[in-house]
GROMACS .gro file of C-alpha atoms in nm:
model
  152
    1MET     CA    1  -0.031  -0.005   0.003
    2GLU     CA    2   0.125   0.311  -0.068
    3LEU     CA    3   0.119   0.592   0.104
    4ASP     CA    4  -0.020   1.004   0.012
    5PHE     CA    5   0.187   1.148   0.284
    6GLY     CA    6   0.074   1.506   0.056
    7ARG     CA    7  -0.266   1.372   0.220
    8PHE     CA    8  -0.157   1.497   0.575
    9ARG     CA    9  -0.370   1.680   0.784
   10GLY     CA   10  -0.143   1.742   1.050
   11GLY     CA   11  -0.303   1.826   1.374
   12VAL     CA   12  -0.709   1.784   1.267
   13VAL     CA   13  -0.981   1.629   1.439
   14VAL     CA   14  -1.116   1.335   1.262
   15GLY     CA   15  -1.408   1.228   1.525
   16ASP     CA   16  -1.733   1.154   1.340
   17VAL     CA   17  -1.975   1.480   1.409
   18GLN     CA   18  -2.297   1.231   1.288
   19LEU     CA   19  -2.169   0.968   1.490
   20GLN     CA   20  -2.160   1.186   1.764
   21ALA     CA   21  -2.534   1.354   1.768
   22LEU     CA   22  -2.657   1.004   1.723
   23LEU     CA   23  -2.495   0.945   2.077
   24TYR     CA   24  -2.596   1.285   2.273
   25PHE     CA   25  -2.994   1.193   2.131
   26HIS     CA   26  -2.931   0.782   2.192
   27THR     CA   27  -2.783   0.965   2.579
   28CYS     CA   28  -3.094   1.189   2.558
   29LEU     CA   29  -3.328   0.906   2.487
   30PHE     CA   30  -3.170   0.633   2.700
   31PRO     CA   31  -3.344   0.708   3.000
   32LEU     CA   32  -3.708   0.732   2.895
   33TRP     CA   33  -3.616   0.411   2.709
   34VAL     CA   34  -3.560   0.215   3.058
   35LEU     CA   35  -3.862   0.352   3.262
   36SER     CA   36  -4.111   0.281   3.006
   37GLY     CA   37  -3.934  -0.096   2.985
   38ILE     CA   38  -3.898  -0.110   3.364
   39THR     CA   39  -4.276   0.014   3.389
   40ASN     CA   40  -4.412  -0.189   3.117
   41THR     CA   41  -4.260  -0.507   3.249
   42ALA     CA   42  -4.389  -0.424   3.598
   43ALA     CA   43  -4.735  -0.355   3.498
   44ARG     CA   44  -4.749  -0.751   3.342
   45PRO     CA   45  -4.888  -0.995   3.559
   46GLY     CA   46  -4.648  -1.140   3.769
   47GLY     CA   47  -4.445  -0.828   3.757
   48LEU     CA   48  -4.039  -0.811   3.754
   49LEU     CA   49  -3.978  -1.139   3.944
   50GLY     CA   50  -4.269  -1.307   3.738
   51GLN     CA   51  -4.098  -1.202   3.391
   52LYS     CA   52  -3.739  -1.343   3.459
   53VAL     CA   53  -3.618  -1.351   3.081
   54ARG     CA   54  -3.734  -0.954   3.030
   55THR     CA   55  -3.645  -0.806   3.352
   56ALA     CA   56  -3.280  -1.057   3.258
   57THR     CA   57  -3.289  -0.886   2.972
   58TYR     CA   58  -3.357  -0.496   3.053
   59VAL     CA   59  -3.077  -0.544   3.295
   60SER     CA   60  -2.838  -0.655   3.088
   61MET     CA   61  -2.914  -0.444   2.816
   62PHE     CA   62  -2.854  -0.158   3.082
   63ILE     CA   63  -2.523  -0.257   3.108
   64VAL     CA   64  -2.395  -0.300   2.727
   65GLU     CA   65  -2.597   0.031   2.690
   66VAL     CA   66  -2.367   0.161   2.970
   67LEU     CA   67  -2.129   0.049   2.838
   68ARG     CA   68  -2.106   0.137   2.473
   69LEU     CA   69  -2.216   0.516   2.526
   70TYR     CA   70  -1.950   0.523   2.730
   71PHE     CA   71  -1.703   0.374   2.453
   72GLY     CA   72  -1.891   0.549   2.190
   73PHE     CA   73  -1.861   0.914   2.358
   74THR     CA   74  -1.445   0.827   2.477
   75GLY     CA   75  -1.342   0.704   2.114
   76ASN     CA   76  -1.497   0.901   1.867
   77LYS     CA   77  -1.391   1.268   2.142
   78ARG     CA   78  -1.046   1.132   2.145
   79GLU     CA   79  -0.985   0.950   1.868
   80GLN     CA   80  -0.919   0.663   2.002
   81VAL     CA   81  -0.963   0.300   1.803
   82PRO     CA   82  -1.000   0.047   2.038
   83ALA     CA   83  -1.334   0.229   2.190
   84ILE     CA   84  -1.471   0.218   1.884
   85VAL     CA   85  -1.399  -0.129   1.802
   86GLY     CA   86  -1.568  -0.182   2.129
   87PHE     CA   87  -1.891   0.063   2.060
   88LEU     CA   88  -1.924  -0.104   1.799
   89ILE     CA   89  -1.915  -0.498   1.921
   90GLY     CA   90  -2.136  -0.319   2.220
   91THR     CA   91  -2.393  -0.171   1.960
   92PHE     CA   92  -2.409  -0.573   1.769
   93VAL     CA   93  -2.479  -0.717   2.137
   94GLN     CA   94  -2.698  -0.498   2.239
   95ALA     CA   95  -2.852  -0.571   1.862
   96GLY     CA   96  -2.931  -0.899   1.955
   97LEU     CA   97  -3.093  -0.800   2.302
   98VAL     CA   98  -3.320  -0.573   2.139
   99SER     CA   99  -3.432  -0.845   1.883
  100ILE     CA  100  -3.532  -1.040   2.282
  101VAL     CA  101  -3.763  -0.741   2.317
  102PHE     CA  102  -3.868  -0.630   2.079
  103PHE     CA  103  -4.015  -0.978   1.973
  104TYR     CA  104  -4.130  -1.147   2.344
  105GLN     CA  105  -4.477  -0.997   2.339
  106PRO     CA  106  -4.420  -0.583   2.307
  107TYR     CA  107  -4.695  -0.373   2.502
  108PRO     CA  108  -4.751  -0.121   2.249
  109ILE     CA  109  -4.519   0.162   2.350
  110GLU     CA  110  -4.264  -0.067   2.405
  111TYR     CA  111  -4.312  -0.138   2.041
  112GLY     CA  112  -4.249   0.237   2.005
  113PHE     CA  113  -3.979   0.267   2.154
  114ASN     CA  114  -3.785  -0.027   2.019
  115ILE     CA  115  -3.813   0.085   1.693
  116ILE     CA  116  -3.614   0.445   1.756
  117PHE     CA  117  -3.418   0.223   1.937
  118VAL     CA  118  -3.363  -0.033   1.651
  119ALA     CA  119  -3.295   0.324   1.416
  120PHE     CA  120  -3.052   0.412   1.681
  121ILE     CA  121  -2.846   0.140   1.627
  122VAL     CA  122  -2.876   0.097   1.287
  123LEU     CA  123  -2.814   0.492   1.222
  124GLU     CA  124  -2.440   0.389   1.500
  125VAL     CA  125  -2.356   0.102   1.323
  126VAL     CA  126  -2.320   0.325   0.967
  127PHE     CA  127  -2.183   0.652   1.159
  128GLY     CA  128  -1.956   0.428   1.382
  129SER     CA  129  -1.769   0.228   1.122
  130LEU     CA  130  -1.768   0.548   0.905
  131ALA     CA  131  -1.560   0.732   1.214
  132LEU     CA  132  -1.353   0.389   1.250
  133ARG     CA  133  -1.269   0.400   0.883
  134SER     CA  134  -1.163   0.701   0.858
  135ILE     CA  135  -0.988   0.739   1.262
  136ASN     CA  136  -0.772   0.472   1.150
  137LYS     CA  137  -0.663   0.661   0.812
  138GLU     CA  138  -0.554   0.919   0.994
  139LYS     CA  139  -0.379   0.721   1.236
  140ILE     CA  140  -0.186   0.528   0.975
  141TYR     CA  141  -0.037   0.877   0.783
  142ARG     CA  142   0.023   1.029   1.168
  143PHE     CA  143   0.217   0.747   1.218
  144ALA     CA  144   0.404   0.681   0.848
  145MET     CA  145   0.539   1.055   0.904
  146ALA     CA  146   0.645   0.986   1.227
  147TYR     CA  147   0.827   0.706   1.028
  148ARG     CA  148   0.926   0.923   0.780
  149ASP     CA  149   1.093   1.230   1.009
  150LYS     CA  150   1.229   0.995   1.206
  151TYR     CA  151   1.446   0.699   0.964
  152MET     CA  152   1.409   0.866   0.638
   0.00000   0.00000   0.00000
């Protein structure tokens, strides 16, 4: 692979603005989604303890979502490749968990929140992949320039 040193832009921030906006709005929606899930699960026959699968899924989704949003914010703002990769892996795990809740007898309000949640996840996969690609490309150029200055 031939590197084009003319494309090196110096200390430019290459974090993705669209991903950052999606993460911000997802963070604003997240407490409402959790509140909706907990109240609807508690309102079902048997309550929270009677709905073991749903309760366990919501608890694991909460933990994965908090970590995923943290990795997304730090990876995008600080341009850290491992954090962005962790965000994308968490996104795929979250997509599997939300599919369980999505198809496991949802109430209408849960169905509405889950549609919005799935839309955010799909958009975050797209923009997260683009952010990962641009950050990787910039890191390669920075490494190549440092190597060229040191050894050539």
